[in-house]
Amino acid sequence: MTVATIPAPAFAIERFRLANGLRVVLSPDPGAPVVGVAVVYDVGMRSEPEGRTGFAHLFEHMMFQGSHNVGKAEHMRHVQSAGGTFNGSTHIDYTDYFNLLPSNGLELALFLEADRMRGPAITEENLANQVSVVKEEIRVNVLNRPYGGFPWIKLPPVMFDTFANSHDGYGSFVDLDAATVDDARSFFDAYYPASNAVLSVAGDFDLEQARDLVERHFGNVEARPAPVHPSFEEPDLTDERRLAYTDERATLPAVAAAWRVPDPVTELDAFLPYVVLGELLTDGDASRLVERLVHADRSATAVAAHCTFMSEPFASRGPTVMLVQAFLPPGTSVDGVLGTVDEELARVADGVAEEELDRVKARVAAQLLRGDDSVMGRSRRLATAEIFHGDAAMSTRFAGLLGEVTAESVAQAAAALTPRRRAVLEVVPGGAQ
């Protein structure tokens, strides 16, 4: 047996914690005259309370509506005027805010992020405005788009039973309209303390100066206890679950199948073979399902497989899934496609050649390493590694760990993906004419 040797990125990492609980990661790299500043909060769609679906996403919008010393839209104006870019995003298990600026913009980014960590401008006007913005986003991205919410919104309620794992994290209009200023303030108080966040800085900066600037801007942010995250666990499936629904805007049938996989944090070694398996099945023309479904059988026009609903295996915690999804030509049998998937999984379970495995592991590791090329991507990855794995330096080890995945473990992972353990979602096209 051979094991692919994949080098680890060699950039400096310093970690420390402020008195208020804020975890700080600094990664200086003078290679380019830019700096990336990310703040990741350990709260995502899975954490939002019942009756408040969409609140994590809504609050991400609220964080751009001004704060103690920054007016509405001034974050955007300050960053863009300094030659930088910025954004925020909501995920199943975390929310992040990130800025990319020329090197001399480090203090500006730290000031802006520290100011809204002290408290965004939560007013009736801002809340009503952002509820409208989020509802319009849902209309554009889900309600009025073909395959909107397929499969990341539509499949979890088939797969899971608990509210945390199964609800629509984009949010229902009923829950969004019912949101109050007090609800928003309570959400901030519960989930946005410094002790529930990681500040990550990567790029061209002086380490000692950065330490001083972080302490100056974040050191006096109020110390509040971090929330205690409840258990999200629930039993695995023992019988297949299926749901079909008609999408009036879809023109082709589609199908998605998902299986529970080991926890990406507490069972990382058992989880990694599924990451490799997803690559083996659908990444590139030589992959198993692309070659079989798209090129040979022509029973799919496109197929993809990956771990976690948002395809971020190292920024998630369990319960989560291995997902296979395909778009099909008109009249294609969904059961026929699922049968082919089962056949290919059985072939992998019978054994994988070392040459194929090494090629696949090199591809997935290269994708990870490319993500570290940009200081913005690096600062975000360092922060999520600190959030989920308790050590930002773990972000440099993922590619190497994938290189150590064995053919036997990939075969065992494939053998575990049985029809009885899966949830299946079928899109029936209603817009073919």
Coordinates of C-alpha atoms in Angstrom, one line a residue:
M1 CA 0.0 0.0 0.0
T2 CA 1.2 3.5 -0.8
V3 CA 0.2 6.7 1.0
A4 CA 0.2 10.0 -0.9
T5 CA 2.5 12.5 0.7
I6 CA 0.9 15.9 0.6
P7 CA 2.9 18.9 1.9
A8 CA 1.4 21.1 4.6
P9 CA 1.3 24.8 4.0
A10 CA 4.1 26.6 5.8
F11 CA 2.8 29.9 7.1
A12 CA 3.2 31.3 10.6
I13 CA 0.3 31.1 13.0
E14 CA 0.1 32.7 16.4
R15 CA -2.9 32.2 18.7
F16 CA -4.0 34.0 21.9
R17 CA -7.1 34.9 23.8
L18 CA -8.1 38.3 25.2
A19 CA -9.5 38.8 28.7
N20 CA -13.0 39.0 27.3
G21 CA -12.7 35.5 25.8
L22 CA -12.1 36.6 22.2
R23 CA -9.9 34.1 20.4
V24 CA -7.3 35.7 18.1
V25 CA -5.3 34.1 15.3
L26 CA -2.5 36.0 13.5
S27 CA -0.8 34.7 10.4
P28 CA 1.7 37.2 9.0
D29 CA 2.8 36.7 5.3
P30 CA 4.6 39.6 3.5
G31 CA 4.1 37.9 0.1
A32 CA 1.4 40.4 -1.0
P33 CA 0.7 43.9 0.3
V34 CA -2.8 43.1 1.5
V35 CA -4.4 41.9 4.7
G36 CA -7.5 39.7 5.3
V37 CA -9.5 40.2 8.5
A38 CA -12.2 37.7 9.4
V39 CA -14.5 37.4 12.4
V40 CA -16.3 34.1 12.8
Y41 CA -19.1 33.7 15.3
D42 CA -20.0 30.2 16.5
V43 CA -23.7 30.5 15.6
G44 CA -25.4 29.4 12.4
M45 CA -28.8 28.3 11.1
R46 CA -28.8 25.2 13.3
S47 CA -28.5 27.3 16.4
E48 CA -31.5 29.5 15.9
P49 CA -34.5 29.1 18.2
E50 CA -37.7 27.4 17.1
G51 CA -40.1 30.0 15.8
R52 CA -37.2 32.1 14.6
T53 CA -36.3 30.4 11.4
G54 CA -34.0 32.5 9.3
F55 CA -32.8 34.5 12.3
A56 CA -29.1 33.7 11.9
H57 CA -29.2 35.0 8.4
L58 CA -31.3 38.0 9.3
F59 CA -28.9 39.0 12.0
E60 CA -26.0 38.8 9.5
H61 CA -27.8 41.5 7.6
M62 CA -28.4 43.5 10.8
M63 CA -24.7 43.6 11.5
F64 CA -24.2 45.8 8.4
Q65 CA -26.7 48.4 9.6
G66 CA -24.4 50.5 11.7
S67 CA -23.0 50.3 15.2
H68 CA -21.9 52.5 18.1
N69 CA -19.5 54.7 16.1
V70 CA -20.3 53.6 12.5
G71 CA -23.4 54.8 10.7
K72 CA -25.6 52.8 8.3
A73 CA -23.7 51.9 5.1
E74 CA -20.5 53.4 6.5
H75 CA -18.7 50.0 6.9
M76 CA -19.1 49.7 3.1
R77 CA -18.0 53.2 2.4
H78 CA -14.9 53.0 4.7
V79 CA -13.7 49.7 3.3
Q80 CA -14.3 50.5 -0.4
S81 CA -12.8 54.0 0.0
A82 CA -9.6 52.3 1.4
G83 CA -9.5 50.1 -1.7
G84 CA -10.9 47.0 0.0
T85 CA -13.8 44.6 -0.3
F86 CA -16.0 43.0 2.4
N87 CA -18.9 40.6 3.0
G88 CA -20.6 38.3 5.4
S89 CA -22.2 34.9 5.1
T90 CA -24.4 32.6 7.1
H91 CA -23.8 28.9 7.3
I92 CA -25.3 25.9 9.0
D93 CA -23.0 26.1 12.0
Y94 CA -21.3 29.5 11.9
T95 CA -21.6 33.1 10.6
D96 CA -18.6 35.0 9.3
Y97 CA -17.7 38.6 8.4
F98 CA -14.6 39.3 6.3
N99 CA -12.6 42.2 4.9
L100 CA -9.7 42.4 2.4
L101 CA -7.7 45.6 2.4
P102 CA -4.4 47.0 1.5
S103 CA -1.9 46.4 4.3
N104 CA -2.3 49.9 5.7
G105 CA -6.1 49.2 6.2
L106 CA -5.5 46.7 9.0
E107 CA -6.5 49.1 11.8
L108 CA -9.6 50.3 9.9
A109 CA -10.8 46.7 9.6
L110 CA -10.2 46.0 13.3
F111 CA -12.0 49.2 14.3
L112 CA -15.0 48.4 12.2
E113 CA -15.3 44.8 13.4
A114 CA -14.8 45.7 17.1
D115 CA -17.4 48.4 16.9
R116 CA -20.1 46.1 15.7
M117 CA -19.0 43.4 18.1
R118 CA -19.9 45.9 20.8
G119 CA -23.4 46.1 19.4
P120 CA -25.1 46.7 16.0
A121 CA -27.8 49.4 15.6
I122 CA -30.8 47.3 16.4
T123 CA -33.8 49.6 15.7
E124 CA -37.3 49.1 14.4
E125 CA -36.4 50.8 11.1
N126 CA -33.3 48.7 10.5
L127 CA -35.1 45.5 11.5
A128 CA -38.1 46.1 9.2
N129 CA -35.8 47.1 6.4
Q130 CA -33.6 43.9 6.7
V131 CA -36.6 41.6 7.1
S132 CA -37.8 42.9 3.7
V133 CA -34.3 42.4 2.2
V134 CA -34.1 38.8 3.4
K135 CA -37.6 38.0 2.2
E136 CA -36.7 39.4 -1.2
E137 CA -33.5 37.3 -1.2
I138 CA -35.6 34.2 -0.5
R139 CA -37.9 35.1 -3.4
V140 CA -35.0 35.5 -5.8
N141 CA -32.9 32.5 -4.6
V142 CA -35.6 30.0 -3.7
L143 CA -39.2 30.8 -4.5
N144 CA -38.8 32.2 -8.0
R145 CA -35.8 30.1 -9.1
P146 CA -35.8 26.7 -10.7
Y147 CA -34.6 24.1 -8.2
G148 CA -34.6 26.8 -5.5
G149 CA -33.6 25.3 -2.2
F150 CA -32.7 21.9 -3.9
P151 CA -31.4 20.1 -2.1
W152 CA -30.0 22.0 0.9
I153 CA -33.3 23.4 2.1
K154 CA -35.7 20.7 0.8
L155 CA -33.8 17.5 1.9
P156 CA -33.0 18.1 5.6
P157 CA -36.7 17.8 6.7
V158 CA -36.8 14.4 4.9
M159 CA -33.5 13.3 6.5
F160 CA -33.9 14.6 10.0
D161 CA -36.6 14.9 12.7
T162 CA -35.3 17.5 15.1
F163 CA -36.1 21.2 14.5
A164 CA -32.4 22.2 14.7
N165 CA -31.4 19.8 11.9
S166 CA -34.5 19.8 9.7
H167 CA -35.8 23.4 9.5
D168 CA -35.4 25.9 6.7
G169 CA -32.4 28.1 7.7
Y170 CA -33.3 30.7 5.1
G171 CA -36.4 31.4 7.1
S172 CA -40.2 31.4 6.8
F173 CA -41.9 34.7 6.0
V174 CA -44.2 34.1 9.1
D175 CA -41.2 33.9 11.4
L176 CA -39.3 36.8 9.8
D177 CA -42.4 39.1 10.0
A178 CA -42.9 38.2 13.6
A179 CA -39.3 39.2 14.6
T180 CA -39.1 42.1 17.1
V181 CA -36.4 44.4 18.2
D182 CA -36.3 42.5 21.6
D183 CA -35.8 39.2 19.7
A184 CA -32.9 40.7 17.8
R185 CA -31.3 42.1 20.9
S186 CA -31.8 38.8 22.7
F187 CA -30.1 37.0 19.7
F188 CA -27.2 39.3 19.9
D189 CA -26.8 39.0 23.6
A190 CA -26.9 35.2 23.4
Y191 CA -24.8 34.4 20.4
Y192 CA -22.5 37.4 19.7
P193 CA -20.3 37.8 22.8
A194 CA -16.6 38.1 22.1
S195 CA -16.2 34.7 23.9
N196 CA -18.2 33.1 21.1
A197 CA -16.0 34.5 18.3
V198 CA -12.7 34.1 16.6
L199 CA -10.8 37.1 15.0
S200 CA -8.3 36.0 12.3
V201 CA -5.8 38.2 10.5
A202 CA -3.7 37.0 7.6
G203 CA -1.4 38.8 5.2
D204 CA 1.2 41.6 5.3
F205 CA 1.4 43.0 8.8
D206 CA 3.8 43.4 11.6
L207 CA 3.1 40.8 14.3
E208 CA 3.8 43.0 17.4
Q209 CA 1.9 45.9 15.9
A210 CA -1.1 43.7 15.1
R211 CA -1.1 42.3 18.7
D212 CA -1.3 45.9 20.0
L213 CA -4.0 46.9 17.6
V214 CA -6.1 43.9 18.5
E215 CA -5.8 44.7 22.2
R216 CA -6.5 48.4 21.6
H217 CA -9.7 47.8 19.6
F218 CA -11.1 44.6 21.0
G219 CA -9.7 44.5 24.5
N220 CA -12.5 46.7 26.0
V221 CA -15.4 44.8 24.3
E222 CA -17.7 43.7 27.1
A223 CA -16.9 40.3 28.5
R224 CA -20.0 38.0 28.4
P225 CA -20.2 34.2 28.7
A226 CA -20.4 32.1 25.5
P227 CA -23.6 30.2 24.9
V228 CA -23.8 26.5 25.7
H229 CA -24.6 24.8 22.4
P230 CA -27.3 22.1 22.9
S231 CA -26.7 18.6 21.4
F232 CA -27.9 18.4 17.8
E233 CA -27.7 14.6 17.8
E234 CA -30.5 12.4 16.6
P235 CA -30.7 8.7 15.5
D236 CA -29.5 7.6 12.1
L237 CA -32.0 6.3 9.6
T238 CA -32.8 2.6 9.6
D239 CA -35.3 2.7 6.7
E240 CA -35.1 4.7 3.5
R241 CA -37.2 7.9 3.4
R242 CA -38.4 9.5 0.1
L243 CA -40.2 12.6 -0.9
A244 CA -41.1 13.9 -4.4
Y245 CA -42.3 17.4 -5.1
T246 CA -43.2 19.4 -8.2
D247 CA -41.2 22.4 -9.1
E248 CA -43.2 24.5 -11.5
R249 CA -40.1 26.3 -12.8
A250 CA -37.9 23.2 -13.3
T251 CA -37.6 21.8 -16.8
L252 CA -35.6 18.6 -16.0
P253 CA -36.1 16.0 -13.2
A254 CA -33.6 15.9 -10.5
V255 CA -32.8 13.6 -7.6
A256 CA -30.7 13.9 -4.4
A257 CA -29.7 11.2 -2.0
A258 CA -28.1 11.7 1.4
W259 CA -26.6 9.4 4.1
R260 CA -25.4 10.2 7.6
V261 CA -21.7 10.3 8.0
P262 CA -19.4 10.4 11.1
D263 CA -19.1 13.8 12.9
P264 CA -16.5 16.0 11.1
V265 CA -15.2 17.2 14.4
T266 CA -15.4 14.4 17.0
E267 CA -14.9 11.6 14.5
L268 CA -12.5 13.3 12.0
D269 CA -10.6 10.1 11.1
A270 CA -13.7 8.2 10.3
F271 CA -15.2 11.2 8.4
L272 CA -12.2 11.8 6.0
P273 CA -12.8 8.7 3.8
Y274 CA -16.2 10.2 2.8
V275 CA -14.6 13.4 1.6
V276 CA -12.3 11.3 -0.6
L277 CA -15.2 9.1 -1.7
G278 CA -17.2 12.2 -2.9
E279 CA -14.2 13.2 -5.0
L280 CA -13.8 9.7 -6.4
L281 CA -17.5 9.5 -7.4
T282 CA -18.0 12.8 -9.2
D283 CA -15.0 15.1 -9.5
G284 CA -13.8 15.2 -13.1
D285 CA -14.7 13.2 -16.2
A286 CA -12.7 10.2 -15.0
S287 CA -14.8 9.9 -11.8
R288 CA -17.0 6.9 -11.3
L289 CA -20.5 8.5 -11.5
V290 CA -19.7 11.1 -14.1
E291 CA -18.2 8.4 -16.4
R292 CA -21.1 6.1 -15.8
L293 CA -24.2 8.3 -15.6
V294 CA -23.2 11.2 -17.8
H295 CA -20.9 9.7 -20.5
A296 CA -21.8 6.0 -20.7
D297 CA -25.5 5.6 -19.7
R298 CA -26.5 9.2 -20.5
S299 CA -29.0 8.9 -17.7
A300 CA -27.8 12.2 -16.1
T301 CA -26.9 15.5 -17.5
A302 CA -24.9 16.5 -14.4
V303 CA -24.0 14.7 -11.1
A304 CA -22.2 15.9 -8.0
A305 CA -21.2 14.4 -4.6
H306 CA -19.8 16.0 -1.5
C307 CA -19.9 16.0 2.3
T308 CA -22.2 18.4 4.2
F309 CA -25.1 20.2 2.7
M310 CA -23.0 23.3 2.0
S311 CA -20.0 21.3 0.8
E312 CA -17.6 22.6 3.5
P313 CA -16.4 19.4 5.2
F314 CA -13.9 21.2 7.6
A315 CA -16.3 23.9 8.8
S316 CA -19.2 21.8 10.0
R317 CA -20.1 19.7 13.0
G318 CA -22.5 16.7 13.1
P319 CA -25.0 15.4 12.3
T320 CA -24.2 15.9 8.7
V321 CA -24.4 14.0 5.4
M322 CA -22.8 12.6 2.3
L323 CA -24.8 13.9 -0.6
V324 CA -25.2 12.7 -4.2
Q325 CA -27.3 14.8 -6.6
A326 CA -28.1 14.5 -10.3
F327 CA -30.1 16.3 -13.0
L328 CA -31.7 13.9 -15.4
P329 CA -32.9 13.9 -19.0
P330 CA -36.7 14.0 -19.5
G331 CA -38.3 10.6 -18.8
T332 CA -35.3 9.1 -17.0
S333 CA -36.2 6.7 -14.2
V334 CA -35.1 8.1 -10.8
D335 CA -35.0 4.5 -9.4
G336 CA -32.7 3.5 -12.3
V337 CA -30.3 6.3 -11.5
L338 CA -30.3 5.4 -7.8
G339 CA -29.7 1.8 -8.8
T340 CA -26.7 2.9 -10.8
V341 CA -25.4 4.8 -7.8
D342 CA -25.8 1.7 -5.6
E343 CA -23.9 -0.3 -8.2
E344 CA -21.0 2.1 -8.3
L345 CA -20.9 2.3 -4.5
A346 CA -20.7 -1.5 -4.4
R347 CA -17.8 -1.4 -6.9
V348 CA -15.9 1.0 -4.7
A349 CA -16.7 -1.2 -1.6
D350 CA -15.1 -4.1 -3.5
G351 CA -11.8 -2.2 -3.6
V352 CA -10.1 0.9 -5.1
A353 CA -6.8 0.8 -7.0
E354 CA -4.0 2.8 -5.3
E355 CA -3.4 4.8 -8.5
E356 CA -7.0 6.0 -8.7
L357 CA -7.0 6.8 -5.0
D358 CA -3.8 8.8 -5.1
R359 CA -5.1 10.8 -8.1
V360 CA -8.3 11.6 -6.2
K361 CA -6.6 12.5 -3.0
A362 CA -4.2 14.8 -4.8
R363 CA -7.2 16.6 -6.5
V364 CA -9.1 17.2 -3.2
A365 CA -5.9 18.3 -1.4
A366 CA -5.0 20.7 -4.2
Q367 CA -8.5 22.3 -3.9
L368 CA -7.8 22.8 -0.2
L369 CA -4.4 24.2 -0.7
R370 CA -5.6 26.6 -3.4
G371 CA -8.0 28.0 -0.8
D372 CA -5.1 29.1 1.3
D373 CA -3.4 31.0 -1.6
S374 CA -5.5 34.1 -1.0
V375 CA -5.1 35.8 2.4
M376 CA -8.8 36.2 2.6
G377 CA -9.4 32.5 2.1
R378 CA -6.7 31.8 4.6
S379 CA -8.0 34.1 7.3
R380 CA -11.4 32.5 7.1
R381 CA -10.1 29.0 7.1
L382 CA -7.9 29.6 10.1
A383 CA -10.9 31.1 12.0
T384 CA -13.2 28.2 11.2
A385 CA -10.5 25.6 12.2
E386 CA -10.2 27.4 15.5
I387 CA -14.0 27.4 16.0
F388 CA -14.6 23.8 15.1
H389 CA -11.4 22.0 15.9
G390 CA -10.0 24.2 18.7
D391 CA -6.8 25.0 16.9
A392 CA -6.4 27.2 13.8
A393 CA -3.3 25.2 12.9
M394 CA -5.5 22.3 12.0
S395 CA -6.3 24.1 8.8
T396 CA -2.8 23.3 7.6
R397 CA -3.2 19.6 8.4
F398 CA -6.4 18.7 6.5
A399 CA -4.7 18.2 3.1
G400 CA -2.1 15.9 4.7
L401 CA -4.7 14.0 6.6
L402 CA -6.6 13.4 3.4
G403 CA -3.3 12.0 1.9
E404 CA -3.3 9.4 4.7
V405 CA -6.8 8.0 3.9
T406 CA -6.5 4.4 2.8
A407 CA -8.2 2.4 0.1
E408 CA -9.7 0.1 2.7
S409 CA -11.3 3.0 4.6
V410 CA -12.8 4.4 1.4
A411 CA -14.2 1.0 0.6
Q412 CA -15.7 0.7 4.0
A413 CA -17.3 4.2 3.7
A414 CA -18.9 3.2 0.4
A415 CA -20.2 0.0 1.9
A416 CA -21.9 2.0 4.6
L417 CA -24.0 4.0 2.1
T418 CA -26.9 1.5 1.8
P419 CA -30.4 2.2 0.5
R420 CA -31.9 1.6 4.0
R421 CA -29.8 4.5 5.5
R422 CA -30.6 7.1 2.9
A423 CA -33.0 9.9 2.4
V424 CA -34.1 10.6 -1.2
L425 CA -35.6 13.8 -2.7
E426 CA -37.0 13.9 -6.2
V427 CA -37.8 17.0 -8.2
V428 CA -40.7 16.5 -10.6
P429 CA -40.4 19.2 -13.3
G430 CA -43.5 21.3 -13.8
G431 CA -42.1 23.7 -16.3
A432 CA -41.1 21.4 -19.1
Q433 CA -43.5 23.1 -21.5

